[in-house]
Amino acid sequence: MSEEKTLNFLEEIVEADLASGKYASLLTRFPPEPNGYLHIGHSKAINVNFGLALKYGGETNLRFDDTNPVTEETEYVESIKEDIRWLGFTWARELYASDYFDDLYGYAVKLIEKGLAYVDDSSSEEIAAGKGTPTEPGKENKYRNRSIQENLQLFSDMKAGKYKDGEKVLRAKIDMASPNMLMRDPVIYRIKHAHHHRTGNKWCIYPMYDFAHGQSDSIENITHSICTLEFIPHRPLYDWFIEKLDIFPSHQYEFARLNMTYTVMSKRKLLQLVNEKHVNGWDDPRMPTISGFRRKGYTPGSIREFCEKIGVAKRENLIDLGLLEFCLREELNKTALRVMVVLDPVKLVIDNYEEGRTEELTSENGPDESMGTRTLPFSKTLWIEREDFMEVPAKKWFRLAPGAMVRLKSAYIIKCNSFIKDEQGYITEIHASYFPESKSGHEGSGNIQVKGTIHWVSAEHAATAEVRLYDRLFLSENPAAEEGDFKDHINPNSLQVIEKAYIEPSLKQATLNERFQFIRKGYFCLDPDSTENHLVFNRTVTLKDAWAKEVKK
RNA sequence: UGGGUUAUGGUGUAACGGUAGCACUACAGAUUUUGAUUCUGUCUGUCUAGGUUCGAAUCCUGGUAACCCAACCA
């Protein structure tokens, strides 16, 4: 079977540009604004930009688009860098749009000198009104015809701080009747007397996105400037500035951003979830942020694989969260250490097992023999999962029930003799007898056939831990598209905390970067909230559960 | 309603005028000391109406639908 992978449209463009000699090498950039945390949607953009460069032997710059001092903070710069590194990518240069403020100012002066920009004294409302609507052209105002000399002076005064915020702006002089609203004399510089996280108080005028992005690309000699679909209408402006300024011609290309089921992706909505305490911060494991996924136990490889699988195209999409989970399970299944943990315990007493006796049983750590084995203490009294016992077994029930037999994983086959209920009818204890000859790994262990195998922990030897079970944050597939407030669709049971789960003793040595499969229950990892005496585990993702489906039928 | 972008199974993505393929999901079966994994199989698709052509998802014409654009945000 040949592995002939077809190219996505960006790869086709790049290959054509390289083949034609338009560019000798490839240089892309990832340009986040440092005003929030990166989410899974950004990981697609990261994968596209870094992935393309990697594939074609080029480089990728990390450029912080920090042209708006009032929303941006150094804290975000650090988290963004950490997330990109964690995903496994390395940038060629760490740059900032603010590095180019002097150049950008010079470009603005050049535009004024060419009669292509003017200072406008209108209020923002007046400017908005003057732009018209998509169906009606805008109107040219009286400031549009100021002399070059006057504009130069005024712009210089703006820079010098002679005006207050909002008193004046610099606008490009393009076409107030353009069908593209963005070409109707866009504002390119505004006054903001604000402290900038890098340039401090040096500037009180700041360039707008459209006057910073393309030029920054050009200054860095970015060959392919890749962004999302909503910037398509900006492209004519992007090209206009490059042409009028006569600078290196970077080109903009657009792809469809990632949308995923059962979550929201807009920064505004994520901020709301954090601020209104629907989650416990940006790195809450229920958040679609990179830091949230990291804390939940996702691996960088699974996210990269997911980004590869979803492809790159120009059409709107809503990708099934199940695909991300598939990528995760695919990796974790190969690498996670198998351990036994009882989340919802009920006591199991082996009547014919000697009181006080303990055996060290051997169990495999994973599917691959190279992962080795460990020992597990076994004794008369065990904890098993409450849901693994049914007083009146359902049809096709393979687990424990009165008179039924199951195997205790890596141990013995047992047969249930009886069980005890309290006055409320709650089962408090199950009694069984074991078959010594059925011991795992020993001759004759397979003489008795059973359909079910369940996990267990020795009561005497078990340690305890808190376990946090996460479910999807929203009940709706596409909460942002629902009528009304997206928050009305929050899943009230997205977090279930188990205060006291019984864990096998080996788990006391768990470390933060290890991944575990709690056999039959899912994949888990240690949470940073853990202390030596209080371990906390997060459920990364469940296992597929064919029985749960059977029950639903 | 002016401009722009996009339409392929439930989802995502290929096929670049010549057999509609791949992955996820779903379903069925086999294996299994995890009802996991693994393996095998099955279902389901070219927005619509015309046209060009020996042949159209692909080219042309007309519809339709979805998304984006009227911040001194990015």
XYZ file of C-alpha atoms (C1' of nucleotides) in Angstrom:
627
model
C 0.000 0.000 0.000
C 1.606 3.241 -1.063
C 1.455 6.152 1.343
C 0.729 8.743 -1.309
C -0.745 11.524 0.733
C -2.411 14.221 -1.241
C -1.474 17.813 -0.615
C -3.721 20.344 1.009
C -4.246 23.635 -0.796
C -1.524 25.433 1.160
C 1.015 22.761 0.399
C 0.122 23.053 -3.256
C 0.709 26.794 -3.163
C 4.005 26.385 -1.365
C 5.218 23.679 -3.721
C 4.285 25.789 -6.724
C 6.051 28.854 -5.300
C 9.156 26.890 -4.490
C 9.158 25.142 -7.848
C 8.741 28.355 -9.811
C 11.518 30.017 -7.882
C 9.211 32.707 -6.565
C 10.857 32.080 -3.207
C 14.070 30.251 -2.489
C 12.879 29.118 0.923
C 9.810 29.180 3.077
C 9.234 31.460 6.064
C 5.952 31.393 7.971
C 4.892 32.985 11.196
C 2.539 32.332 14.092
C 1.211 35.715 15.253
C -0.839 35.509 18.469
C -2.012 38.595 20.283
C -0.816 38.231 23.877
C -4.207 38.888 25.396
C -5.319 35.406 26.382
C -4.468 31.753 26.500
C -4.024 29.547 23.474
C -6.779 27.043 22.731
C -7.164 23.969 20.573
C -8.089 26.184 17.621
C -4.679 27.841 17.870
C -3.041 24.447 17.811
C -4.437 23.996 14.319
C -2.904 27.316 13.256
C 0.349 26.370 14.954
C 0.378 23.017 13.238
C -0.319 24.618 9.868
C 2.382 27.267 10.164
C 5.103 25.260 11.854
C 4.138 22.070 10.046
C 4.415 23.664 6.621
C 7.845 25.089 7.365
C 9.023 21.787 8.791
C 7.812 19.900 5.748
C 9.511 22.201 3.258
C 12.680 22.959 5.145
C 11.675 26.476 6.089
C 11.359 28.368 9.337
C 8.627 29.843 11.471
C 8.765 33.043 13.464
C 6.811 33.530 16.643
C 5.533 37.077 16.487
C 3.423 38.622 19.175
C 0.917 40.960 17.636
C 1.066 43.501 20.422
C -0.319 46.654 18.880
C -3.030 47.254 21.458
C -1.420 48.068 24.814
C -4.631 48.056 26.812
C -5.400 44.363 26.348
C -1.963 42.814 26.318
C 0.176 41.487 29.109
C 3.490 39.746 29.593
C 1.776 36.943 31.505
C 0.132 35.866 28.279
C 3.402 36.001 26.372
C 4.853 33.458 28.765
C 1.895 31.100 28.656
C 1.806 31.201 24.862
C 5.480 30.320 24.634
C 5.057 27.490 27.094
C 2.115 26.066 25.151
C 3.919 26.143 21.804
C 6.963 24.469 23.299
C 4.798 21.856 24.947
C 3.183 21.093 21.608
C 6.675 20.351 20.400
C 7.433 23.228 18.056
C 10.450 25.491 17.936
C 10.355 28.986 16.519
C 13.251 30.474 14.604
C 12.871 33.943 16.125
C 10.845 35.487 18.913
C 9.577 38.804 17.640
C 7.068 41.489 18.497
C 5.065 43.812 16.306
C 6.107 46.456 18.824
C 9.700 45.909 17.663
C 8.604 47.644 14.473
C 6.881 50.703 15.904
C 9.615 52.972 14.543
C 9.448 51.405 11.086
C 5.686 51.528 11.117
C 5.760 55.197 12.039
C 8.091 55.774 9.131
C 5.754 53.932 6.790
C 2.887 56.135 7.926
C 4.922 59.259 7.214
C 5.768 57.887 3.806
C 2.115 57.354 3.062
C 1.310 60.906 4.112
C 4.080 62.206 1.895
C 2.599 60.324 -1.016
C -0.765 61.902 -0.302
C -2.156 58.510 0.732
C -2.968 59.174 4.374
C -4.565 61.971 6.331
C -5.297 63.023 9.873
C -8.977 62.988 10.708
C -10.408 64.955 13.652
C -13.760 63.198 13.588
C -15.096 61.200 16.517
C -15.309 57.450 16.124
C -19.085 57.762 15.733
C -18.645 60.285 12.941
C -16.148 58.067 11.204
C -18.429 55.072 11.485
C -21.330 57.078 10.079
C -19.189 58.385 7.260
C -18.282 54.873 6.188
C -21.816 54.173 5.037
C -23.165 50.648 5.011
C -22.438 47.585 2.903
C -25.136 48.686 0.501
C -24.497 52.453 0.589
C -21.166 54.087 -0.190
C -19.406 56.180 2.410
C -18.809 59.917 2.199
C -15.550 61.796 2.003
C -15.237 64.345 4.806
C -13.537 67.730 4.969
C -10.352 66.423 6.609
C -9.659 64.196 3.649
C -8.179 67.060 1.658
C -5.755 68.460 4.178
C -2.394 69.310 2.722
C 0.522 66.978 3.018
C 2.340 69.571 5.106
C -0.533 69.909 7.521
C -0.931 66.148 7.813
C 2.759 65.719 8.508
C 2.611 68.321 11.240
C -0.562 66.937 12.786
C 0.703 63.355 12.769
C 3.944 64.473 14.354
C 1.902 66.283 17.008
C -0.127 63.146 17.610
C 3.057 61.258 18.234
C 4.327 64.024 20.505
C 1.312 63.637 22.737
C -0.395 66.932 21.973
C -3.807 65.286 21.738
C -5.956 63.200 23.956
C -7.203 59.700 23.187
C -9.778 59.767 20.426
C -9.134 63.347 19.318
C -7.482 62.421 16.074
C -6.658 59.389 13.975
C -4.581 58.760 10.916
C -6.471 57.244 8.019
C -5.343 55.732 4.764
C -6.812 57.583 1.775
C -8.207 54.828 -0.415
C -11.808 54.749 -1.573
C -14.858 55.760 0.457
C -17.111 54.073 -2.096
C -15.378 50.702 -2.150
C -17.723 47.725 -1.876
C -15.197 46.394 0.621
C -15.841 48.273 3.864
C -12.239 47.839 4.918
C -11.038 49.912 1.978
C -13.154 52.922 2.978
C -10.264 54.944 4.358
C -9.397 52.634 7.264
C -8.004 54.054 10.476
C -4.345 53.106 10.659
C -3.126 54.925 13.778
C -4.984 55.845 16.929
C -4.029 57.713 20.068
C -3.799 55.684 23.259
C -2.055 57.142 26.261
C -1.443 53.727 27.727
C 1.482 51.752 29.089
C 2.706 49.087 26.693
C 4.068 45.835 28.076
C 7.286 46.254 26.088
C 7.662 49.835 24.905
C 6.437 51.327 28.164
C 5.413 54.953 27.725
C 7.473 55.664 24.652
C 4.449 55.786 22.392
C 1.024 57.308 22.686
C -0.015 56.401 19.153
C -0.372 52.806 18.092
C -0.865 51.239 14.658
C -4.010 49.256 13.932
C -3.863 45.583 13.004
C -4.094 46.288 9.285
C -1.239 48.723 9.381
C 0.971 46.440 11.437
C 0.416 42.900 10.307
C 1.321 42.952 6.661
C 4.231 45.292 7.198
C 5.564 43.105 10.000
C 5.327 40.127 7.655
C 7.173 42.146 5.050
C 9.904 43.323 7.423
C 10.552 39.716 8.413
C 10.409 38.517 4.806
C 7.588 36.156 5.575
C 6.789 34.338 2.348
C 3.415 32.849 3.258
C 1.301 34.663 5.801
C -1.373 32.187 6.764
C -4.445 33.228 8.686
C -8.095 32.321 9.092
C -10.998 32.968 6.734
C -12.367 36.073 8.423
C -9.313 37.972 7.220
C -10.124 37.451 3.568
C -11.621 40.944 3.215
C -8.405 42.351 4.693
C -6.263 40.939 1.936
C -6.811 43.799 -0.537
C -5.713 46.205 2.189
C -2.761 44.011 3.088
C -1.668 44.119 -0.548
C -2.421 47.837 -0.910
C -0.026 48.839 1.862
C 2.713 46.588 0.544
C 2.302 48.032 -2.935
C 2.167 51.696 -1.904
C 5.060 51.303 0.505
C 6.979 49.285 -2.050
C 8.221 46.743 0.464
C 8.838 42.981 0.388
C 5.736 41.297 -0.971
C 4.529 38.806 1.607
C 1.279 37.122 0.642
C -1.696 36.260 2.741
C -3.554 32.940 2.517
C -6.576 31.892 4.496
C -7.898 28.602 5.855
C -10.988 27.685 7.891
C -10.566 27.841 11.633
C -11.258 24.829 13.810
C -14.611 24.371 15.482
C -15.229 21.417 17.726
C -18.369 19.847 19.149
C -19.385 20.377 22.776
C -17.184 23.378 23.346
C -16.763 27.047 22.500
C -13.676 28.551 20.960
C -13.998 32.308 21.063
C -11.705 34.140 23.431
C -14.587 36.246 24.663
C -16.650 33.228 25.650
C -13.730 31.440 27.252
C -12.983 34.555 29.257
C -16.577 34.591 30.448
C -16.355 30.990 31.600
C -13.302 31.859 33.654
C -14.525 35.183 35.024
C -17.944 33.889 35.957
C -16.377 30.854 37.599
C -18.055 28.211 35.518
C -14.608 26.656 35.486
C -11.612 26.985 37.770
C -9.322 29.065 35.612
C -7.809 28.938 32.148
C -6.181 25.594 32.773
C -9.288 23.909 34.103
C -9.286 20.467 32.482
C -12.707 21.151 31.007
C -11.438 24.163 29.068
C -10.463 23.754 25.396
C -7.259 25.663 26.126
C -3.923 24.011 25.511
C -3.176 24.366 29.206
C -6.523 22.771 30.027
C -5.839 19.798 27.809
C -2.348 19.510 29.220
C -3.626 19.434 32.776
C -6.293 16.949 31.847
C -3.577 14.594 30.662
C -3.664 15.015 26.901
C -0.372 14.434 25.128
C 1.200 16.850 22.643
C 1.461 14.023 20.138
C -2.244 13.332 20.212
C -3.052 16.974 19.557
C -0.598 17.136 16.679
C -2.034 13.941 15.223
C -5.517 15.396 15.545
C -4.438 18.517 13.653
C -3.044 16.330 10.899
C -6.195 14.260 10.668
C -8.627 17.175 10.430
C -6.840 18.564 7.395
C -6.725 22.113 6.113
C -9.345 23.559 3.806
C -11.500 26.643 3.322
C -14.918 25.426 4.340
C -16.634 25.878 7.670
C -16.374 22.809 9.836
C -17.508 21.387 13.140
C -15.229 18.580 14.111
C -16.327 15.760 16.326
C -14.658 15.852 19.706
C -14.588 12.071 19.314
C -11.810 12.381 16.775
C -9.544 14.143 19.266
C -10.370 11.470 21.823
C -9.594 8.789 19.293
C -6.133 10.277 18.676
C -5.565 10.440 22.406
C -6.645 6.877 23.139
C -4.604 5.622 20.222
C -1.447 6.968 21.850
C -2.318 6.311 25.473
C -3.288 2.728 24.740
C 0.296 2.100 23.691
C 2.020 4.021 26.453
C -0.105 4.246 29.601
C 0.801 2.140 32.608
C -1.976 -0.224 33.624
C -3.009 -0.003 37.255
C -6.029 -0.920 39.320
C -8.177 1.655 41.075
C -11.617 1.226 42.556
C -13.651 4.386 42.235
C -16.913 3.362 43.842
C -16.020 0.589 46.268
C -17.925 -2.259 47.788
C -16.284 -4.820 50.055
C -15.604 -8.311 48.772
C -14.678 -11.032 51.272
C -13.146 -14.282 50.069
C -14.586 -16.735 52.568
C -12.158 -19.567 51.904
C -9.032 -17.392 51.874
C -6.990 -17.546 55.049
C -7.359 -14.598 57.419
C -4.161 -12.541 57.612
C -2.576 -14.116 54.546
C -1.058 -11.877 51.854
C 0.211 -12.913 48.437
C 2.277 -10.867 46.034
C 0.763 -11.368 42.607
C 2.357 -10.299 39.358
C 0.621 -8.128 36.799
C 1.727 -6.642 33.494
C 2.280 -2.882 33.297
C 1.062 -2.582 29.754
C 0.349 -4.252 26.454
C 3.992 -4.236 25.439
C 6.188 -6.731 27.275
C 8.966 -4.161 27.478
C 6.804 -2.256 29.950
C 7.477 -4.987 32.475
C 5.491 -6.197 35.429
C 4.818 -5.221 39.017
C 3.522 -7.009 42.072
C 0.158 -6.530 43.705
C -0.781 -7.550 47.227
C -3.781 -9.851 47.455
C -5.649 -10.718 50.626
C -8.924 -11.929 52.053
C -10.739 -8.610 51.893
C -10.806 -6.590 48.709
C -12.475 -3.548 47.256
C -14.272 -4.023 43.986
C -16.371 -1.693 41.880
C -19.954 -1.472 43.072
C -21.184 -1.475 39.494
C -19.483 -4.812 38.895
C -22.059 -6.589 41.040
C -25.707 -7.058 40.153
C -28.104 -8.611 42.590
C -30.390 -9.553 39.722
C -28.149 -9.926 36.692
C -29.219 -8.379 33.419
C -29.109 -10.485 30.305
C -25.608 -10.771 28.872
C -24.181 -9.774 32.260
C -20.604 -11.087 32.493
C -19.691 -9.748 35.884
C -20.445 -10.684 39.477
C -23.873 -11.802 40.623
C -25.144 -14.332 43.158
C -23.808 -17.699 42.127
C -21.825 -16.247 39.212
C -18.111 -16.511 38.577
C -15.631 -13.880 37.422
C -11.897 -13.544 37.299
C -10.184 -11.015 39.503
C -7.639 -9.479 37.151
C -4.190 -11.028 37.552
C -5.490 -13.109 40.487
C -8.102 -15.817 40.935
C -11.473 -16.817 39.666
C -14.116 -16.414 42.331
C -17.697 -17.453 42.758
C -20.167 -15.266 44.585
C -21.785 -17.044 47.546
C -23.842 -14.327 49.190
C -24.129 -10.642 49.925
C -25.223 -8.473 52.820
C -27.585 -5.506 52.694
C -28.272 -2.886 55.309
C -31.776 -1.747 56.321
C -31.908 0.635 53.361
C -31.276 -2.205 50.986
C -27.759 -0.938 50.247
C -25.261 -3.682 49.607
C -22.460 -3.512 52.136
C -20.546 -6.707 51.596
C -20.216 -9.458 49.045
C -18.962 -12.918 49.903
C -17.266 -15.286 47.505
C -14.942 -18.242 47.409
C -11.858 -18.514 45.268
C -10.396 -21.361 43.240
C -6.713 -21.721 44.160
C -5.874 -23.546 40.919
C -7.152 -20.629 38.831
C -4.284 -18.363 39.874
C -3.144 -16.166 36.994
C -0.172 -17.345 35.064
C -0.153 -20.779 36.635
C -0.722 -24.163 35.134
C -4.374 -24.930 34.920
C -5.400 -21.317 35.427
C -7.536 -21.586 32.348
C -9.366 -24.727 33.306
C -12.377 -22.753 34.390
C -13.833 -20.501 31.736
C -15.387 -17.184 32.744
C -16.629 -14.365 30.574
C -15.847 -11.481 32.877
C -12.737 -10.077 34.469
C -12.947 -7.316 37.040
C -10.415 -5.139 38.793
C -9.872 -4.986 42.538
C -7.634 -3.597 45.259
C -6.652 -5.277 48.501
C -8.456 -3.422 51.299
C -5.614 -3.799 53.749
C -2.978 -2.535 51.324
C -4.878 0.063 49.343
C -4.024 3.723 49.472
C -6.587 6.411 48.767
C -6.787 9.324 46.377
C -9.138 11.978 45.153
C -10.262 11.381 41.604
C -11.784 14.032 39.370
C -14.003 12.781 36.586
C -14.525 15.255 33.792
C -17.238 15.229 31.202
C -17.897 17.582 28.294
C -18.453 21.184 29.394
C -21.541 21.643 27.238
C -24.578 19.529 26.522
C -25.097 21.067 23.112
C -22.976 20.062 20.138
C -22.594 23.663 19.108
C -23.387 25.917 22.073
C -22.290 29.065 20.258
C -24.895 28.461 17.564
C -27.791 27.908 19.962
C -30.469 30.516 20.513
C -29.856 32.699 23.526
C -26.937 32.441 25.909
C -24.358 29.754 25.253
C -23.990 29.361 29.007
C -27.505 27.956 29.237
C -26.059 24.825 27.687
C -23.341 24.181 30.230
C -23.292 20.609 31.463
C -24.070 20.799 35.200
C -22.257 17.496 35.720
C -19.057 18.290 33.879
C -17.044 17.594 37.027
C -17.613 14.759 39.442
C -15.229 14.529 42.365
C -14.606 11.213 44.061
C -13.172 12.091 47.432
C -11.901 8.654 48.282
C -11.017 6.125 45.658
C -8.929 3.060 46.528
C -5.724 2.873 44.587
C -3.224 0.065 44.344
C -0.097 0.741 46.433
C 2.237 1.245 43.462
C 0.339 4.399 42.536
C 1.650 6.198 45.591
C 4.817 6.758 43.550
C 2.950 8.350 40.638
C 4.587 11.384 39.073
C 3.133 14.284 37.123
C 4.361 13.242 33.712
C 3.181 9.643 33.901
C -0.022 8.492 32.201
C -2.072 5.653 33.615
C -4.852 3.476 32.509
C -7.020 2.645 35.476
C -8.004 -0.700 34.082
C -11.553 -0.740 32.732
C -12.130 2.843 33.870
C -10.147 5.136 31.611
C -6.929 7.063 31.311
C -5.805 9.199 34.225
C -2.935 11.416 35.305
C -1.789 13.045 38.492
C -3.020 16.618 38.999
C -0.638 19.338 40.195
C -2.967 19.881 43.162
C -1.568 16.660 44.611
C 0.450 16.652 47.794
C 2.390 13.804 49.319
C -0.511 12.894 51.562
C -3.304 13.733 49.214
C -3.064 12.460 45.691
C -5.397 13.853 43.069
C -5.997 12.176 39.735
C -7.725 13.603 36.688
C -9.582 11.467 34.237
C -8.111 12.271 30.851
C -10.619 10.294 28.843
C -12.786 7.244 29.352
C -12.288 3.921 27.664
C -14.756 2.934 25.024
C -17.559 1.167 26.774
C -19.484 -1.444 24.816
C -21.426 -2.514 27.890
C -22.749 1.004 28.489
C -24.050 0.967 24.930
C -25.634 -2.422 25.472
C -27.434 -1.098 28.538
C -28.808 1.852 26.605
C -30.513 -0.397 24.139
C -30.285 43.660 0.643
C -23.588 45.621 -1.711
C -18.995 42.774 -1.491
C -16.415 38.318 -0.287
C -15.874 32.897 0.802
C -17.665 27.884 0.747
C -20.926 23.628 -0.693
C -18.748 15.548 -1.446
C -21.934 9.905 3.670
C -23.653 11.518 10.618
C -18.395 14.201 10.925
C -13.789 15.659 8.571
C -11.017 15.239 4.191
C -9.324 13.267 -1.041
C -10.250 12.513 -6.224
C -7.114 18.621 -10.519
C -12.561 15.720 -17.376
C -11.860 8.913 -16.953
C -13.711 3.068 -11.224
C -16.306 8.655 -5.674
C -11.326 6.849 -1.861
C -9.385 7.460 3.323
C -10.158 8.422 8.610
C -13.587 9.071 12.697
C -18.512 7.635 14.142
C -22.454 3.891 13.908
C -23.748 -1.259 13.297
C -22.523 -6.740 12.957
C -19.056 -10.673 13.913
C -14.131 -12.992 15.645
C -10.271 -12.799 19.386
C -9.505 -11.173 24.446
C -7.369 -12.471 32.142
C -9.595 -4.704 30.550
C -17.314 -5.591 27.637
C -10.468 -2.035 26.381
C -7.027 -3.190 22.485
C -6.637 -6.040 17.909
C -8.929 -8.250 13.501
C -12.968 -8.886 9.766
C -17.204 -7.070 7.567
C -21.621 -3.681 6.697
C -24.506 0.900 6.068
C -24.519 5.837 4.447
C -22.332 10.883 -0.008
C -21.089 14.667 -4.935
C -26.665 21.386 -2.607
C -30.203 22.135 -6.912
C -31.980 22.849 -12.220
C -30.181 22.993 -16.919
C -25.988 22.788 -20.495
C -21.016 21.198 -22.861
C -18.726 16.210 -23.489
C -17.943 9.477 -25.637
C -17.533 10.592 -20.349
C -18.798 15.829 -15.185
C -17.989 15.945 -8.005
C -14.629 18.412 -11.453
C -16.035 22.811 -17.019
C -20.337 26.590 -18.301
C -25.210 29.084 -16.953
C -29.123 29.984 -13.451
C -30.883 29.067 -8.571
C -30.409 27.696 -3.197
C -27.973 27.482 1.540
C -24.173 28.601 5.165
C -20.346 31.771 6.897
C -17.548 36.619 6.960
C -17.385 42.322 6.374
C -20.257 48.653 8.576
C -14.125 48.551 16.605
C -9.966 54.297 17.210
C -10.070 44.983 18.538
C -6.898 41.298 16.465
